[in-house]
PDB file of C-alpha atoms in Angstrom:
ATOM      1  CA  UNK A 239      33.630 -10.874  34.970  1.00 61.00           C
ATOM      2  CA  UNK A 240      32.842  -7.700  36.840  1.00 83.00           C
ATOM      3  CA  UNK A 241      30.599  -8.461  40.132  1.00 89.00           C
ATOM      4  CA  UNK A 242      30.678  -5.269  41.414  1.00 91.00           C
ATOM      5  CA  UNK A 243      29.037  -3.659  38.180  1.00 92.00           C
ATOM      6  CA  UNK A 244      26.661  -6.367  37.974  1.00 92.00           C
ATOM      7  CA  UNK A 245      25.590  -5.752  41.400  1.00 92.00           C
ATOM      8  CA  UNK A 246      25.348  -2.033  40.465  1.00 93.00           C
ATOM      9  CA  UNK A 247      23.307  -2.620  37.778  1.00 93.00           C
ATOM     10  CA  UNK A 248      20.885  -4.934  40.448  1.00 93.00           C
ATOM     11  CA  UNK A 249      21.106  -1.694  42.937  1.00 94.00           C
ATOM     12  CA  UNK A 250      20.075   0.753  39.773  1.00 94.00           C
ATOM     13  CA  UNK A 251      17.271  -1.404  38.905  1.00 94.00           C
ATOM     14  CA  UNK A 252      15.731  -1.645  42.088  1.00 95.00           C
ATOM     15  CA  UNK A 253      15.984   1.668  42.392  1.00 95.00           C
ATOM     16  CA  UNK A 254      14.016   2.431  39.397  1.00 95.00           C
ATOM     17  CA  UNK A 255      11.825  -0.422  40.357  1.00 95.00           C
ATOM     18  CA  UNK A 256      10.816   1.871  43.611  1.00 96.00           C
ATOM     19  CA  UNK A 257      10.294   4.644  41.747  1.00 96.00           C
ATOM     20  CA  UNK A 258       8.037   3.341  39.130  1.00 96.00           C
ATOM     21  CA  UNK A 259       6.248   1.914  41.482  1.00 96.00           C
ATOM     22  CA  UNK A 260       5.694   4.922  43.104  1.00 97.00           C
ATOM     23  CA  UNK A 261       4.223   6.280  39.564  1.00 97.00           C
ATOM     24  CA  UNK A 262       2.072   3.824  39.188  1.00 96.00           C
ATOM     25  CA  UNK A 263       0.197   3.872  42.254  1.00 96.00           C
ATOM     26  CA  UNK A 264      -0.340   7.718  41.729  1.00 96.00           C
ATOM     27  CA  UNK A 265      -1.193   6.447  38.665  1.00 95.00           C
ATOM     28  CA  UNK A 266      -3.973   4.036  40.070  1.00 93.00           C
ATOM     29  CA  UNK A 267      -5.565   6.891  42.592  1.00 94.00           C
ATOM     30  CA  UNK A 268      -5.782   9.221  40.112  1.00 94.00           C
ATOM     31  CA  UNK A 269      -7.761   6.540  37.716  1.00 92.00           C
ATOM     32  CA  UNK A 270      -9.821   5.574  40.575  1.00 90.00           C
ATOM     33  CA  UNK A 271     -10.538   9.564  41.217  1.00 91.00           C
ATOM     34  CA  UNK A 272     -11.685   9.771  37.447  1.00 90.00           C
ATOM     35  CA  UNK A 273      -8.697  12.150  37.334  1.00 92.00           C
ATOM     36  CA  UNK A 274      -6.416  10.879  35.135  1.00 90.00           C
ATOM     37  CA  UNK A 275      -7.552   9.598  30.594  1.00 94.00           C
ATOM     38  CA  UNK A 276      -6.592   6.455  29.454  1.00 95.00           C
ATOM     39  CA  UNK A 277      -4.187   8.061  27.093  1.00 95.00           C
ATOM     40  CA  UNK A 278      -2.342   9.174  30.498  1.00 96.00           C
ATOM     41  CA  UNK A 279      -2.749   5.662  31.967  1.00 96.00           C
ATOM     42  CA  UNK A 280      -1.415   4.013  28.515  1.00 96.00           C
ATOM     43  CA  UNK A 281       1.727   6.461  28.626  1.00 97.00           C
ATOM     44  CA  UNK A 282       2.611   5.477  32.442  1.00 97.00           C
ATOM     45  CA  UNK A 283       2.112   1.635  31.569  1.00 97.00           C
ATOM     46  CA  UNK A 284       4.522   1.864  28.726  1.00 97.00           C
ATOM     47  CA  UNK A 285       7.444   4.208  30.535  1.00 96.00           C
ATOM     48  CA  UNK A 286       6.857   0.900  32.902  1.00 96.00           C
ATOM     49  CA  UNK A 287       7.729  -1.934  30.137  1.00 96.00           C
ATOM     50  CA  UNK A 288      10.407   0.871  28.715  1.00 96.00           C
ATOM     51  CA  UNK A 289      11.958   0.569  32.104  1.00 95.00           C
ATOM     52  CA  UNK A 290      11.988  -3.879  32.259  1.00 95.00           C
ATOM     53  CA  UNK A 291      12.957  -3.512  27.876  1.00 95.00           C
ATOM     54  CA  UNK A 292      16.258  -1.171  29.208  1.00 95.00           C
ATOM     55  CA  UNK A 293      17.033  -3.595  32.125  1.00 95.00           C
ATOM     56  CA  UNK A 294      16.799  -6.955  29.899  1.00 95.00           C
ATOM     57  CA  UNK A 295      19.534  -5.068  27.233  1.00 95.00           C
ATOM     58  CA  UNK A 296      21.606  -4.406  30.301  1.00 94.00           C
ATOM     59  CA  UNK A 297      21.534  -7.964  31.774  1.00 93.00           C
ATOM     60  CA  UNK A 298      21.856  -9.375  28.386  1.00 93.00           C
ATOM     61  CA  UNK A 299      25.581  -7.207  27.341  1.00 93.00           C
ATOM     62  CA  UNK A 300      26.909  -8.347  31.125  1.00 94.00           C
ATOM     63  CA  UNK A 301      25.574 -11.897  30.830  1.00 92.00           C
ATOM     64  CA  UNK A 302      27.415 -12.260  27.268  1.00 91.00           C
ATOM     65  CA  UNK A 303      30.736 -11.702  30.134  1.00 91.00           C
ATOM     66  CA  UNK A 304      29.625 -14.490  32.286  1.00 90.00           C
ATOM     67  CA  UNK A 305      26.254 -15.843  32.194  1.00 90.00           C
ATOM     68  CA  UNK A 306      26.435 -18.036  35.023  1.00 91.00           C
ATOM     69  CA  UNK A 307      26.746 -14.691  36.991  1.00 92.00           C
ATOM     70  CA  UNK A 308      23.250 -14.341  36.961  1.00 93.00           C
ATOM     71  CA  UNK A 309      21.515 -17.882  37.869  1.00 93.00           C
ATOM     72  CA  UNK A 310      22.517 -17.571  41.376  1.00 91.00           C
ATOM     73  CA  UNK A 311      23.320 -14.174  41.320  1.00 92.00           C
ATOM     74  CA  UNK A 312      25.678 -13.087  44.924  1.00 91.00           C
ATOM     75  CA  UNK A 313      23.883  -9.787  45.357  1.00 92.00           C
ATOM     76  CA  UNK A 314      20.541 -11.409  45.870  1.00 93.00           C
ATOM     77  CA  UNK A 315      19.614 -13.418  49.397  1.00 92.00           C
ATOM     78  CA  UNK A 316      19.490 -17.186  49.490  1.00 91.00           C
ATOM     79  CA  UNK A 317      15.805 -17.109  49.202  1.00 92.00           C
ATOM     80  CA  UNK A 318      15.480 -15.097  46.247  1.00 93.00           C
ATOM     81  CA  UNK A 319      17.762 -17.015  44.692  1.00 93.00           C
ATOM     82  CA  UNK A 320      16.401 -20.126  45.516  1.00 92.00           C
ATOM     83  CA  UNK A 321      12.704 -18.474  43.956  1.00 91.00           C
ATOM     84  CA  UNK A 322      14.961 -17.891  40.664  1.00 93.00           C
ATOM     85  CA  UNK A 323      14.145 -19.349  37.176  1.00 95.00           C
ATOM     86  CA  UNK A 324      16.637 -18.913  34.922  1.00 95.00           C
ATOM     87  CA  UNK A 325      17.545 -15.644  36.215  1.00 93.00           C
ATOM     88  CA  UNK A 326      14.245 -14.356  36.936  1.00 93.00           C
ATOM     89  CA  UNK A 327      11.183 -14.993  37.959  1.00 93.00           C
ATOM     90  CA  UNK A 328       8.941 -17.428  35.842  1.00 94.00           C
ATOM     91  CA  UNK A 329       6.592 -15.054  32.771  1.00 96.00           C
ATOM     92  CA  UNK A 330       3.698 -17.492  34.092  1.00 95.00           C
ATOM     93  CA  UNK A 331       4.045 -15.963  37.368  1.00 94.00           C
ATOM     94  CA  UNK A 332       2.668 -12.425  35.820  1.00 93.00           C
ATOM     95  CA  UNK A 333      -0.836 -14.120  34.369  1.00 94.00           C
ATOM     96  CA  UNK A 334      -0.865 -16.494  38.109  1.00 93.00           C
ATOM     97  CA  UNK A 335      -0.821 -12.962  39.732  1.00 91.00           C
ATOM     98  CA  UNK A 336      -3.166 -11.303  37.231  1.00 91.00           C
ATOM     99  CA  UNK A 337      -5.415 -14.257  38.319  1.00 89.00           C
ATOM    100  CA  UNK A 338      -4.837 -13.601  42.291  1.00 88.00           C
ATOM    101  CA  UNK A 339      -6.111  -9.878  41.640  1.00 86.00           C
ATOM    102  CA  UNK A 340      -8.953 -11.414  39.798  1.00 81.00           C
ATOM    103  CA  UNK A 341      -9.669 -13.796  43.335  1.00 74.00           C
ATOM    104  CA  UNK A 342     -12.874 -14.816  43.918  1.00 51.00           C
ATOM    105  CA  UNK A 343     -14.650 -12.744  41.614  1.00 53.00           C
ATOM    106  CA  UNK A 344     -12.831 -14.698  38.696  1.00 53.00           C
ATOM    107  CA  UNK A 345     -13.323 -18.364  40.227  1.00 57.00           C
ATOM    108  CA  UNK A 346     -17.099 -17.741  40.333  1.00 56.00           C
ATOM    109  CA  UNK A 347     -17.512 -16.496  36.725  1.00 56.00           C
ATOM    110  CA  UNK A 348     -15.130 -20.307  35.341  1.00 59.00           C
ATOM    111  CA  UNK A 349     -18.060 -22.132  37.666  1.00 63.00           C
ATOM    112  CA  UNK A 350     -20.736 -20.541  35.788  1.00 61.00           C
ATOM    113  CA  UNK A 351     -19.323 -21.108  32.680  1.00 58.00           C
ATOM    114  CA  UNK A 352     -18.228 -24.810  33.516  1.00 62.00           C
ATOM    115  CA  UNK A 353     -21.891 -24.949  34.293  1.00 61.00           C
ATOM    116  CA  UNK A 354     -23.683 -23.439  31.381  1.00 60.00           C
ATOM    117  CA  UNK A 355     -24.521 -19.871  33.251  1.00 57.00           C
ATOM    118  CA  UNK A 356     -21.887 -17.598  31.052  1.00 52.00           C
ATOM    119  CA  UNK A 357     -22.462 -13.978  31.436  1.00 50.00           C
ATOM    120  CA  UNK A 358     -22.450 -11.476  29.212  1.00 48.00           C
ATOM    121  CA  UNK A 359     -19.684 -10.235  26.733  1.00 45.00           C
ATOM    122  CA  UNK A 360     -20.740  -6.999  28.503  1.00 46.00           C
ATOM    123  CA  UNK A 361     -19.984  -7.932  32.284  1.00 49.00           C
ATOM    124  CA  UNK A 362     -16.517  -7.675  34.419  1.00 53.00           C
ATOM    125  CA  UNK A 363     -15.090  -9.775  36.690  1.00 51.00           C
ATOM    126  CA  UNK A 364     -13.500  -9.949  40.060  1.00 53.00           C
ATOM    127  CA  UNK A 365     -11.612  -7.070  41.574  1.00 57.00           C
ATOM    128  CA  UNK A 366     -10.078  -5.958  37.840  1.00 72.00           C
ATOM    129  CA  UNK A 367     -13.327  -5.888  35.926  1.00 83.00           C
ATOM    130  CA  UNK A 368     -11.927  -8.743  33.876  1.00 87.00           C
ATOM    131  CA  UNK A 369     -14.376  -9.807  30.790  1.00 90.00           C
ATOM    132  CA  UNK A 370     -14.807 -12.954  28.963  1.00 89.00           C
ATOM    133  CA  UNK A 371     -12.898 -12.079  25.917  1.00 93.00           C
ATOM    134  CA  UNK A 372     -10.352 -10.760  28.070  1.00 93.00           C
ATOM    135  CA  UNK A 373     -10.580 -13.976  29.837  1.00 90.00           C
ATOM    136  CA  UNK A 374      -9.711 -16.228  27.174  1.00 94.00           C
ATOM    137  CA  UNK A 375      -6.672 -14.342  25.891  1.00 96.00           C
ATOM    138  CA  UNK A 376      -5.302 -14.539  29.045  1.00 95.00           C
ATOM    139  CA  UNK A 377      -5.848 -18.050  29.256  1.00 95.00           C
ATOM    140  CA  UNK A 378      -4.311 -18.491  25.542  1.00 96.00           C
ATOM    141  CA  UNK A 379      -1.397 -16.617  26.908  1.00 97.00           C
ATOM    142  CA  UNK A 380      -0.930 -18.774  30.145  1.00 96.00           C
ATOM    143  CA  UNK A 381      -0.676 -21.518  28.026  1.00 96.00           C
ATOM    144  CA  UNK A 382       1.425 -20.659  25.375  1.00 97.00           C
ATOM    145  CA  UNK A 383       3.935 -19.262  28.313  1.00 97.00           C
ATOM    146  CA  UNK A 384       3.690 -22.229  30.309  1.00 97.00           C
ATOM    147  CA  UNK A 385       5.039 -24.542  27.058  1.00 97.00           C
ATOM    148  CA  UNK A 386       8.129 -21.996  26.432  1.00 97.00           C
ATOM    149  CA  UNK A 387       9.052 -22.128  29.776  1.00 97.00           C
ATOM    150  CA  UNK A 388       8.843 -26.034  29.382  1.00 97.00           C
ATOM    151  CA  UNK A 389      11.481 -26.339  26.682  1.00 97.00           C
ATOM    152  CA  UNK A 390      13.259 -23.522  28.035  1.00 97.00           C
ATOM    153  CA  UNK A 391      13.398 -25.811  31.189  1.00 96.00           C
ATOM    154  CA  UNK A 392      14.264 -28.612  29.536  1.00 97.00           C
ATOM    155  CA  UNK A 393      17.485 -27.012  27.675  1.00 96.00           C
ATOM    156  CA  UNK A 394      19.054 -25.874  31.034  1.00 95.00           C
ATOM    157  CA  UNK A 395      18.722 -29.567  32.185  1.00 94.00           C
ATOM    158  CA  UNK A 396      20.604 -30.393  28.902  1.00 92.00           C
ATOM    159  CA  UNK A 397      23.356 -27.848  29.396  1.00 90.00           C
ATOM    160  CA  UNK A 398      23.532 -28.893  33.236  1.00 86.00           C
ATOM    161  CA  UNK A 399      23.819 -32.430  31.825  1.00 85.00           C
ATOM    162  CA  UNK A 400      26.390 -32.211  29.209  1.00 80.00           C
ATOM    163  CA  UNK A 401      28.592 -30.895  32.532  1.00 75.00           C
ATOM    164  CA  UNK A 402      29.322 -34.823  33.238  1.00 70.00           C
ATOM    165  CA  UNK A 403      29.356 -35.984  29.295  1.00 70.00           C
ATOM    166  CA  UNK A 404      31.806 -34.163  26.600  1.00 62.00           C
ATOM    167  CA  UNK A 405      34.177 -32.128  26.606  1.00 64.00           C
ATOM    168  CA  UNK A 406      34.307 -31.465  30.385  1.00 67.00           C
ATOM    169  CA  UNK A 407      34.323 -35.560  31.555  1.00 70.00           C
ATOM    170  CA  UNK A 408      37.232 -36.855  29.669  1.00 70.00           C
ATOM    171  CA  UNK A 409      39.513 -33.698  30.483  1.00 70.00           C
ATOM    172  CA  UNK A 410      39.163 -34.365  34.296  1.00 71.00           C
ATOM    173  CA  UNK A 411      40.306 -37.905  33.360  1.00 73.00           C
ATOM    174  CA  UNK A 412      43.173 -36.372  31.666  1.00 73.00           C
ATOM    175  CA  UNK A 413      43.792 -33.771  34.168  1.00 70.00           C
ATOM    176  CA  UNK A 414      43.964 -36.343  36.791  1.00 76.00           C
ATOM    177  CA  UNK A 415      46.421 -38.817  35.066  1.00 78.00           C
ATOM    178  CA  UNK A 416      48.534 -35.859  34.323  1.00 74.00           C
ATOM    179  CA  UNK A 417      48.770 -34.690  38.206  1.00 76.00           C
ATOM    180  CA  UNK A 418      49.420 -38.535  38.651  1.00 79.00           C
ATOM    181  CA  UNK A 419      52.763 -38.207  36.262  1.00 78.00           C
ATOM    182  CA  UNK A 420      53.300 -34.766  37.640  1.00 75.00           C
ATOM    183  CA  UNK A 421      53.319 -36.397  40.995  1.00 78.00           C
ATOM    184  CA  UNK A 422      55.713 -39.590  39.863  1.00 79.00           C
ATOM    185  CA  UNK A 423      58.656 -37.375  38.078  1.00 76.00           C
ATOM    186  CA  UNK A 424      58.919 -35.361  41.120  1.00 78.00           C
ATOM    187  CA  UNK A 425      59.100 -37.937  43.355  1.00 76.00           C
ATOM    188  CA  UNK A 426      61.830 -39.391  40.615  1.00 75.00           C
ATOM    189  CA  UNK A 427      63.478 -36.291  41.064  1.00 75.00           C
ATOM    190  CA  UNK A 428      63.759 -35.946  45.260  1.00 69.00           C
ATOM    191  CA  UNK A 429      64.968 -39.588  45.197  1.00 62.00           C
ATOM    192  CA  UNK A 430      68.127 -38.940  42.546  1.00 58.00           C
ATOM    193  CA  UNK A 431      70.060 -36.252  42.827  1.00 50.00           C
ATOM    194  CA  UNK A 432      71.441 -33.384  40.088  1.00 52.00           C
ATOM    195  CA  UNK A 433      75.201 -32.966  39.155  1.00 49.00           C
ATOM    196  CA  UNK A 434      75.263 -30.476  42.294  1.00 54.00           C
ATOM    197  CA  UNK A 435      74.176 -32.694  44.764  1.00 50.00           C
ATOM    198  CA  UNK A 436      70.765 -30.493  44.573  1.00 47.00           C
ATOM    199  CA  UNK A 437      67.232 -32.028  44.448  1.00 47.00           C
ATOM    200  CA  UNK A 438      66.050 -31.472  41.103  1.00 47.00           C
ATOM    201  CA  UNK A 439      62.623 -29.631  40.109  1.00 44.00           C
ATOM    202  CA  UNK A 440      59.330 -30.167  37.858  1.00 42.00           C
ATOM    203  CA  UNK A 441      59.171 -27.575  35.062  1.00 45.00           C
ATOM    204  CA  UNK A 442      56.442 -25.114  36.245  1.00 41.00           C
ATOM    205  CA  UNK A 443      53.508 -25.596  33.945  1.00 43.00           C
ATOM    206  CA  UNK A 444      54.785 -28.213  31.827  1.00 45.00           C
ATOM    207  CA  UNK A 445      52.107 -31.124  32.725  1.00 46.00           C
ATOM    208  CA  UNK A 446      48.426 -29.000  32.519  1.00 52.00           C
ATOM    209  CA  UNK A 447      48.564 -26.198  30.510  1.00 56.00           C
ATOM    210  CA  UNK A 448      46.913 -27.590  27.305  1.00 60.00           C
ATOM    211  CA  UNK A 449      44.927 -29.688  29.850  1.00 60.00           C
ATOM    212  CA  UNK A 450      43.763 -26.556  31.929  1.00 70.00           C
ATOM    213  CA  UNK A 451      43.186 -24.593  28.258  1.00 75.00           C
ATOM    214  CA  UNK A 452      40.666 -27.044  27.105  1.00 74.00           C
ATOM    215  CA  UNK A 453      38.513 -26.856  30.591  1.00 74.00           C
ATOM    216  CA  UNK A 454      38.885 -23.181  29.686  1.00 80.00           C
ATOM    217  CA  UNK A 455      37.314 -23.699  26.775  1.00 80.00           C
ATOM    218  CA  UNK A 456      34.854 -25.721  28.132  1.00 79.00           C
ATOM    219  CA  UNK A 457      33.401 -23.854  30.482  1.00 83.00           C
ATOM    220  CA  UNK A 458      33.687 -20.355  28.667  1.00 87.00           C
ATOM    221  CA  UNK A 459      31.321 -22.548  25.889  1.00 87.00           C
ATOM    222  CA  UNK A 460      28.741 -23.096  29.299  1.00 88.00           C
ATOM    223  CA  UNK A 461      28.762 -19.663  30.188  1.00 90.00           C
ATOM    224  CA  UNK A 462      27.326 -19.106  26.638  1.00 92.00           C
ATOM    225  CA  UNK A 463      24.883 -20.877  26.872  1.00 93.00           C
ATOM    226  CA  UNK A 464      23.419 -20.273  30.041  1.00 94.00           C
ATOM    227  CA  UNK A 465      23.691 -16.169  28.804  1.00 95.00           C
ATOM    228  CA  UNK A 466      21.730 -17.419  25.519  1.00 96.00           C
ATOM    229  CA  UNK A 467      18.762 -19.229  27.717  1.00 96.00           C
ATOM    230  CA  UNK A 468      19.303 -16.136  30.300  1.00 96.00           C
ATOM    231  CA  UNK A 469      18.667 -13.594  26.804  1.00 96.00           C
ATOM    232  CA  UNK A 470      15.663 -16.218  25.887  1.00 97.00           C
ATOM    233  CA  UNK A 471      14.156 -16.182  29.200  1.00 97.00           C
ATOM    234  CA  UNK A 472      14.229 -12.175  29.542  1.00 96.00           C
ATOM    235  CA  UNK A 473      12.628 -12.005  26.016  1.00 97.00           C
ATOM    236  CA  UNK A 474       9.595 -14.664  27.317  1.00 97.00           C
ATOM    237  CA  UNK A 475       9.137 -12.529  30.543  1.00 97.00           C
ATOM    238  CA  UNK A 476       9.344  -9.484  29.009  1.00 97.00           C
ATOM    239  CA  UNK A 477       6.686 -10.720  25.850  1.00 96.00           C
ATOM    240  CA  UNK A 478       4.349 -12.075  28.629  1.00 97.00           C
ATOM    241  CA  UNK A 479       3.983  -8.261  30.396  1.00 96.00           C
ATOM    242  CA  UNK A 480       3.802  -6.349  27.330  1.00 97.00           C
ATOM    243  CA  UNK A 481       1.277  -8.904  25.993  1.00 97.00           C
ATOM    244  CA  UNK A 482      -0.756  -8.500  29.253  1.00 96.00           C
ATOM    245  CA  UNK A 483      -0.258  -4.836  29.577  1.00 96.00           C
ATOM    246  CA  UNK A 484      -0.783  -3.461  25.932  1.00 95.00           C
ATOM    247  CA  UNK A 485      -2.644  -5.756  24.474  1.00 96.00           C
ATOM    248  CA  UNK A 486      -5.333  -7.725  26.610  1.00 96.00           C
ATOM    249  CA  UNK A 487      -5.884  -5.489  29.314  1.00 96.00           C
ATOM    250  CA  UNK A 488      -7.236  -2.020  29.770  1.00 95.00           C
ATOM    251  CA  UNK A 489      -4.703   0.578  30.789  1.00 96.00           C
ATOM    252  CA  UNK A 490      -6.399   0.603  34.273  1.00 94.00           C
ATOM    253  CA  UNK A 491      -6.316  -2.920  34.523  1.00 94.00           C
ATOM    254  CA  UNK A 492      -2.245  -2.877  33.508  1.00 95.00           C
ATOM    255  CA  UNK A 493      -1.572  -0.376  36.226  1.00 96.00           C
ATOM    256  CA  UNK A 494      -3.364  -2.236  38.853  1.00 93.00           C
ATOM    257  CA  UNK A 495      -1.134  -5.545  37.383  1.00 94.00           C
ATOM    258  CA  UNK A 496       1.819  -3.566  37.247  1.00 96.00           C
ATOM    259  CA  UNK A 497       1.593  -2.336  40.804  1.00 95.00           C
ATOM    260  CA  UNK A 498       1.314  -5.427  41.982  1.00 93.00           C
ATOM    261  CA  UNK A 499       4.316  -7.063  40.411  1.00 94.00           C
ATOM    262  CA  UNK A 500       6.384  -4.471  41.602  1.00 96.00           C
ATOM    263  CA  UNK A 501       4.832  -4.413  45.072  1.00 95.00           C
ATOM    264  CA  UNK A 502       5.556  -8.621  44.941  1.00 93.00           C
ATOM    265  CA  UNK A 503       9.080  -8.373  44.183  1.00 94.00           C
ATOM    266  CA  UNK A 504      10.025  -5.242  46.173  1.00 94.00           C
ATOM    267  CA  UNK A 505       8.388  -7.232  49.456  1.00 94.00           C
ATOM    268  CA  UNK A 506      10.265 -10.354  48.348  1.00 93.00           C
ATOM    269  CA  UNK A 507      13.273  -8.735  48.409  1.00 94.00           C
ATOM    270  CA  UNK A 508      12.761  -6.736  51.830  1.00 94.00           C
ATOM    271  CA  UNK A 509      11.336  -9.531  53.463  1.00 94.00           C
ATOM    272  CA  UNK A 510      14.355 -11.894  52.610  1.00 93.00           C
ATOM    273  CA  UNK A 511      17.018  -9.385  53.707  1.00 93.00           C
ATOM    274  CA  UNK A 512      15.591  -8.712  57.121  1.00 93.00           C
ATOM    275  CA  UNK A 513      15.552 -12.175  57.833  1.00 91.00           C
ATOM    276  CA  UNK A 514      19.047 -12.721  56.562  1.00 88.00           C
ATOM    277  CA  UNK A 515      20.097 -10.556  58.838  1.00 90.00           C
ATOM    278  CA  UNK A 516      17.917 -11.415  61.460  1.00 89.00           C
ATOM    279  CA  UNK A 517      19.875 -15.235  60.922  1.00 87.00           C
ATOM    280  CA  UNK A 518      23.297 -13.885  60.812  1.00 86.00           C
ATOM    281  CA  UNK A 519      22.528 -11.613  63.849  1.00 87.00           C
ATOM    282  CA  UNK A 520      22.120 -15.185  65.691  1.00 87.00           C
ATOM    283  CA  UNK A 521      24.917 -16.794  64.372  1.00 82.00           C
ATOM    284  CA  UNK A 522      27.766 -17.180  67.053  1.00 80.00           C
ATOM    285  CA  UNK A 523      30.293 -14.381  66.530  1.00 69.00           C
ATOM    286  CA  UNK A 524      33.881 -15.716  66.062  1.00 53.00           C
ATOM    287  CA  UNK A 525      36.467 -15.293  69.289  1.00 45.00           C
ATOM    288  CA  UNK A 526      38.435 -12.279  68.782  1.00 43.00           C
ATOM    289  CA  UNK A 527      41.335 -14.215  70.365  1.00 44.00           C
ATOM    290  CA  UNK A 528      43.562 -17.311  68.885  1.00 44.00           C
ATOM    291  CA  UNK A 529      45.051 -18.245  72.791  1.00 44.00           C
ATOM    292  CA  UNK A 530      44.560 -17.298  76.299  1.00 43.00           C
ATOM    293  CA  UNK A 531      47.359 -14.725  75.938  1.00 45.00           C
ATOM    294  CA  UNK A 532      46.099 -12.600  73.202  1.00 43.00           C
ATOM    295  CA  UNK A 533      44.713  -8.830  73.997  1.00 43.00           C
ATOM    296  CA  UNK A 534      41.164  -8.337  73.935  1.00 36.00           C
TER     297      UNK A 534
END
């Protein structure tokens, strides 16, 4: 386990995180401008999922070291962490923001067609120009996200139960009855005396080692499997985007997605550290001083 070039890796991705998000606005103006082909706009969008494809192959070689590294990862806040899903944020949460862009443009057009008044194959909706067709697919792909992440969901809380079934329950049992002989022989040992008159001593080691090997083991064998759902998860996220961007919607629509989830998870993160340290900046600072006669 390596935290410092995990947290390097974090630093180098948000990094390129501000920096593609910096493309794609120019990106956005220059669309809006009538500047800028959708050939141009397709080539920006896919440097963008190029970026997120490089970072999941990254996280996925360091979480094969120590996957539970990365479900409450130390170099993010409390906050973000606590906003986590298996290491990331949930691939539903890029069609529930496609569908905030959309706002209230996109809520009128599902009333008309929940009451009969459909419009044309012809006309967009809401602030991204979304269609009908496009509408659909994106509902398909909500829904066939949402049931991944269910039994992706529901394997975690299998691998967080097995933690109190086998292997791990019965070797705490036997660690504990071996600290309780550990514990007996030497007090068998201060009570009688060796052939100098000397207290005698435990062998160092002797009672846990195969004990402490097979909790080894153990958890080693959890750390797998968290890095397999963490490898699972990335590939879900990373199949929702590139299904958004490529596929259903134009390559101005993808930008305008795109900027957003950058713009989401930059603010996320800047938010959260300024009021970490805001909270730490009120926590009482510790007295310099252990007695009333140490120097200042």
């Amino acid at each position: 386990m390596d935290l410092a070039r995990y947290a390097a890796c974090d630093r180098q991705w948000i990094a390129g995180q501000e920096v593609g998000l910096a493309e794609l606005v120019a990106a956005a103006a220059s669309a809006a401008a009538g500047r800028t082909t959708d050939e141009e706009l397709s080539a920006v969008v896919e440097r963008c999922m190029r970026g997120y494809e490089e970072y999941a192959t990254s996280r996925r070689a360091m979480a094969r070291e120590d996957g539970a590294a990365f479900f409450a990862p130390p170099w993010c806040t409390a906050f973000e962490n606590a906003v986590l899903w298996l290491g990331g944020c949930r691939p539903s949460l890029t069609v529930r923001l496609l569908y905030s862009l959309c706002g209230e443009g996109l809520e009128a057009h599902i009333e008309e067609l929940v009451g009969g008044r459909g419009r044309g194959e012809g006309t967009g909706m809401g602030l991204l120009g979304i269609k009908p067709a496009q509408l659909d697919q994106i509902n398909d792909l909500h829904h066939r996200t949402l049931r991944e992440e269910g039994l992706l969901t529901d394997r975690l809380a299998t691998l967080q139960e097995d933690i109190a079934d086998r292997p791990l329950l019965p070797i705490v049992r036997e660690r504990e009855r071996a600290a309780a002989a550990a514990a007996a022989a030497l007090a068998a040992r201060h009570v009688g005396a060796n052939s100098n008159g000397l207290p005698g001593r435990l062998e160092a080691g002797g009672s846990f080692g195969g004990v402490d090997a097979e909790v080894d083991a153990a958890m080693e064998s959890y750390r797998a499997g968290l890095a397999k759902l963490l490898e699972e998860a990335d590939e879900l996220r990373l199949s929702t985007a590139r299904a958004l961007a490529t596929q259903i919607l134009t390559p101005r629509q993808a930008v305008e997605m795109l900027v957003a989830g950058k713009q989401l998870h930059l603010s996320v993160r800047d938010w959260s550290r300024r009021q970490q340290r805001e909270q730490n900046a009120r926590l009482p600072r510790a007295s310099t001083s252990t007695s009333s006669g140490a120097n200042p």
